[in-house]
Short mmCIF file of C-alpha atoms in Angstrom, two decimals:
data_model
loop_
_atom_site.label_atom_id
_atom_site.label_comp_id
_atom_site.label_asym_id
_atom_site.label_seq_id
_atom_site.Cartn_x
_atom_site.Cartn_y
_atom_site.Cartn_z
CA ALA A 1 -108.89 -40.97 -64.40
CA SER A 2 -110.31 -39.05 -67.33
CA TYR A 3 -113.35 -40.46 -69.12
CA SER A 4 -112.90 -38.02 -72.00
CA VAL A 5 -110.17 -40.10 -73.65
CA VAL A 6 -111.35 -42.33 -76.47
CA SER A 7 -108.94 -44.87 -77.87
CA GLN A 8 -109.05 -47.41 -80.65
CA LEU A 9 -106.69 -50.10 -81.91
CA ASP A 10 -107.21 -51.49 -85.41
CA GLY A 11 -110.61 -49.80 -85.49
CA LYS A 12 -111.84 -51.47 -82.29
CA PRO A 13 -112.54 -49.67 -79.01
CA THR A 14 -109.89 -50.11 -76.35
CA ALA A 15 -108.94 -48.93 -72.90
CA ALA A 16 -105.61 -47.12 -73.02
CA ILE A 17 -103.28 -46.88 -70.06
CA ALA A 18 -100.10 -44.81 -70.12
CA ILE A 19 -97.35 -45.94 -67.77
CA TYR A 20 -94.65 -43.50 -66.72
CA GLN A 21 -91.48 -44.34 -64.88
CA GLN A 22 -90.37 -42.64 -61.69
CA PRO A 23 -87.46 -40.19 -61.94
CA GLY A 24 -84.17 -42.03 -61.49
CA SER A 25 -85.59 -45.43 -62.41
CA ASN A 26 -84.18 -47.59 -65.19
CA SER A 27 -86.35 -47.55 -68.32
CA LEU A 28 -85.35 -51.06 -69.34
CA ASP A 29 -86.18 -52.49 -65.90
CA VAL A 30 -89.54 -50.68 -65.82
CA SER A 31 -90.48 -51.93 -69.29
CA LYS A 32 -89.46 -55.49 -68.45
CA GLY A 33 -91.37 -55.38 -65.14
CA VAL A 34 -94.53 -53.97 -66.71
CA LYS A 35 -94.51 -56.59 -69.47
CA ALA A 36 -94.00 -59.40 -66.94
CA LYS A 37 -96.83 -58.11 -64.73
CA MET A 38 -99.17 -57.69 -67.70
CA GLN A 39 -98.41 -61.25 -68.81
CA GLU A 40 -99.20 -62.47 -65.29
CA LEU A 41 -102.43 -60.44 -65.06
CA SER A 42 -103.59 -61.50 -68.52
CA GLN A 43 -104.01 -65.08 -67.25
CA ASN A 44 -107.07 -63.85 -65.30
CA PHE A 45 -108.61 -61.63 -68.02
CA PRO A 46 -112.17 -62.49 -69.07
CA ALA A 47 -112.55 -64.36 -72.36
CA GLY A 48 -112.02 -62.12 -75.39
CA ILE A 49 -110.02 -59.51 -73.48
CA GLN A 50 -106.35 -59.10 -74.30
CA TYR A 51 -103.64 -56.53 -73.81
CA ASN A 52 -101.32 -54.98 -76.34
CA VAL A 53 -98.27 -52.75 -75.87
CA THR A 54 -98.61 -50.19 -78.65
CA LEU A 55 -95.73 -47.92 -77.67
CA ASP A 56 -92.57 -48.95 -75.87
CA THR A 57 -89.93 -46.24 -75.86
CA THR A 58 -87.27 -48.69 -74.70
CA ASP A 59 -87.08 -50.03 -78.27
CA VAL A 60 -84.99 -46.95 -79.08
CA ILE A 61 -82.78 -47.62 -76.06
CA HIS A 62 -82.23 -51.23 -77.14
CA ALA A 63 -81.34 -50.04 -80.66
CA SER A 64 -78.89 -47.48 -79.24
CA ILE A 65 -77.20 -50.08 -77.04
CA ASP A 66 -76.96 -52.46 -79.99
CA GLU A 67 -75.37 -49.70 -82.07
CA VAL A 68 -72.85 -48.94 -79.34
CA MET A 69 -71.94 -52.63 -79.09
CA VAL A 70 -71.42 -52.82 -82.87
CA THR A 71 -69.27 -49.69 -82.68
CA PHE A 72 -67.25 -51.26 -79.86
CA LEU A 73 -66.61 -54.44 -81.87
CA GLU A 74 -65.67 -52.45 -84.98
CA THR A 75 -63.36 -50.26 -82.89
CA THR A 76 -61.66 -53.30 -81.37
CA LEU A 77 -61.06 -54.81 -84.80
CA LEU A 78 -59.67 -51.53 -86.15
CA VAL A 79 -57.40 -51.13 -83.11
CA VAL A 80 -55.93 -54.60 -83.67
CA LEU A 81 -55.36 -53.91 -87.37
CA VAL A 82 -53.82 -50.48 -86.81
CA ILE A 83 -51.51 -51.76 -84.07
CA PHE A 84 -50.35 -54.58 -86.33
CA LEU A 85 -49.84 -52.23 -89.29
CA PHE A 86 -47.67 -49.87 -87.28
CA LEU A 87 -45.77 -52.31 -85.05
CA GLN A 88 -45.77 -55.22 -87.53
CA ASN A 89 -45.46 -57.71 -84.73
CA TRP A 90 -48.28 -59.95 -83.47
CA ARG A 91 -46.64 -60.23 -80.06
CA ALA A 92 -46.88 -56.46 -79.71
CA VAL A 93 -50.58 -56.64 -80.66
CA VAL A 94 -51.40 -59.11 -77.88
CA ILE A 95 -50.59 -56.79 -74.96
CA PRO A 96 -52.88 -53.90 -75.98
CA CYS A 97 -55.59 -56.44 -76.85
CA ILE A 98 -55.36 -57.97 -73.38
CA THR A 99 -55.88 -54.52 -71.88
CA ILE A 100 -59.33 -54.30 -73.48
CA PRO A 101 -61.07 -57.08 -71.49
CA VAL A 102 -59.06 -56.28 -68.36
CA SER A 103 -60.10 -52.62 -68.46
CA LEU A 104 -63.72 -53.56 -69.21
CA ILE A 105 -63.93 -56.03 -66.33
CA GLY A 106 -62.43 -53.50 -63.94
CA THR A 107 -64.68 -50.70 -65.13
CA LEU A 108 -67.84 -52.82 -64.99
CA ALA A 109 -66.93 -53.93 -61.46
CA VAL A 110 -66.53 -50.31 -60.32
CA MET A 111 -69.77 -49.33 -62.07
CA SER A 112 -71.60 -52.15 -60.29
CA LEU A 113 -70.04 -51.19 -56.96
CA PHE A 114 -71.29 -47.60 -57.29
CA GLY A 115 -74.70 -48.57 -58.68
CA PHE A 116 -74.28 -47.21 -62.21
CA SER A 117 -76.55 -48.74 -64.83
CA ILE A 118 -75.41 -49.68 -68.30
CA ASN A 119 -76.93 -47.25 -70.77
CA THR A 120 -75.92 -45.48 -73.94
CA LEU A 121 -73.83 -42.86 -72.14
CA THR A 122 -72.00 -45.33 -69.93
CA LEU A 123 -71.29 -47.56 -72.94
CA PHE A 124 -69.80 -44.62 -74.84
CA GLY A 125 -67.80 -43.81 -71.72
CA LEU A 126 -66.54 -47.40 -71.67
CA ILE A 127 -65.43 -47.11 -75.28
CA LEU A 128 -63.59 -43.88 -74.46
CA ALA A 129 -61.93 -45.44 -71.40
CA VAL A 130 -60.87 -48.49 -73.39
CA ALA A 131 -59.40 -46.21 -76.05
CA ILE A 132 -57.32 -44.37 -73.43
CA VAL A 133 -56.07 -47.60 -71.84
CA VAL A 134 -55.24 -49.16 -75.21
CA ASP A 135 -53.45 -45.99 -76.28
CA ASP A 136 -51.32 -46.07 -73.14
CA ALA A 137 -50.57 -49.77 -73.66
CA ILE A 138 -49.52 -49.09 -77.25
CA VAL A 139 -47.15 -46.35 -76.10
CA VAL A 140 -45.58 -48.72 -73.55
CA VAL A 141 -45.25 -51.56 -76.08
CA GLU A 142 -43.80 -49.27 -78.75
CA ASN A 143 -41.26 -47.77 -76.37
CA SER A 144 -40.30 -51.21 -75.03
CA THR A 145 -39.91 -52.53 -78.58
CA ARG A 146 -37.72 -49.55 -79.48
CA LEU A 147 -35.44 -50.24 -76.52
CA LEU A 148 -35.31 -53.99 -77.26
CA ASP A 149 -34.29 -53.25 -80.84
CA THR A 150 -31.15 -51.50 -79.60
CA GLY A 151 -29.90 -54.87 -78.34
CA ARG A 152 -28.70 -53.39 -75.04
CA TYR A 153 -31.63 -54.59 -72.91
CA THR A 154 -33.33 -57.83 -71.93
CA SER A 155 -37.13 -57.87 -72.18
CA ARG A 156 -37.56 -57.10 -68.49
CA GLN A 157 -34.98 -54.29 -68.58
CA ALA A 158 -36.56 -52.78 -71.70
CA VAL A 159 -40.02 -52.70 -70.12
CA THR A 160 -38.66 -51.25 -66.86
CA GLU A 161 -36.69 -48.57 -68.73
CA ALA A 162 -39.63 -47.80 -71.02
CA MET A 163 -41.97 -47.35 -68.06
CA GLY A 164 -39.44 -45.08 -66.38
CA GLU A 165 -39.31 -42.89 -69.49
CA ILE A 166 -43.02 -42.62 -70.21
CA THR A 167 -44.87 -42.93 -66.88
CA GLY A 168 -44.83 -39.16 -66.31
CA PRO A 169 -46.19 -38.23 -69.74
CA ILE A 170 -48.86 -40.97 -69.60
CA VAL A 171 -50.05 -39.85 -66.16
CA GLY A 172 -50.08 -36.25 -67.42
CA VAL A 173 -52.23 -37.15 -70.43
CA VAL A 174 -54.67 -39.13 -68.27
CA LEU A 175 -54.98 -36.21 -65.83
CA VAL A 176 -55.65 -33.78 -68.68
CA LEU A 177 -58.34 -36.09 -70.07
CA LEU A 178 -59.90 -36.43 -66.61
CA ALA A 179 -59.88 -32.65 -66.24
CA VAL A 180 -61.80 -32.41 -69.50
CA PHE A 181 -64.40 -35.06 -68.66
CA ILE A 182 -64.92 -34.66 -64.90
CA PRO A 183 -67.19 -31.61 -65.31
CA THR A 184 -69.57 -33.74 -67.40
CA THR A 185 -70.05 -36.08 -64.43
CA LEU A 186 -71.40 -33.16 -62.41
CA VAL A 187 -74.22 -32.50 -64.88
CA SER A 188 -77.51 -33.95 -63.69
CA GLY A 189 -80.07 -35.59 -65.93
#
C-alpha cells in the first residue's frame, strides 16, 4: 500500500480503495459482490465511519444494456408494423412474431449452456440473430401466402411447397452470414 496517496470527499479526509476485477470476470457480478460485502462490513464500522462508492464503472454497462433493450423493443415493434404493411394480414404477422420469443429462448439456453454472460455485445448479437430468424420466417410466410393465393393448395400443401422452394436459398443466406460473423468470435477481448 502507498501512503503517498491523499484523498478527500466533500472536503473531508478519506481513505480511498480502488478495486479491480480479475481478467475474465463479470463486471456486474464484481460490482454487486463488492457492494454487498461493503454493506455487510459497514455494520461493524466504528461510529462516525461510513463508506461511499464514488466511482462505479458498471453504471455505463447498465446504461448500455438498457439502451440495447430499448432498441430491441423498438425493433420488434417496427418489425410487426412493417410485416403488416407489406403482407396486410394479421395472421401472417403472428408467425414471424412467434419466432422472436422462440429464438430468444433457444439462444439464451445455448448461451447459458456454454457459460456466456449477457453483455452489450451478446445483446446486440441476439438482436442480429432475431433479425435473421424473423427475416427467414417472413420469407416462408410470404411464399406460403403467395401459393395459397393461387387457390391450388391447401394450407399444409402451400407451406410444404414453399419450404421446398426456399429452403436452399435460406440455408445459403444463413451460411453466408455465419461466414461473415464467425471470424469475430475468434477475436479475444
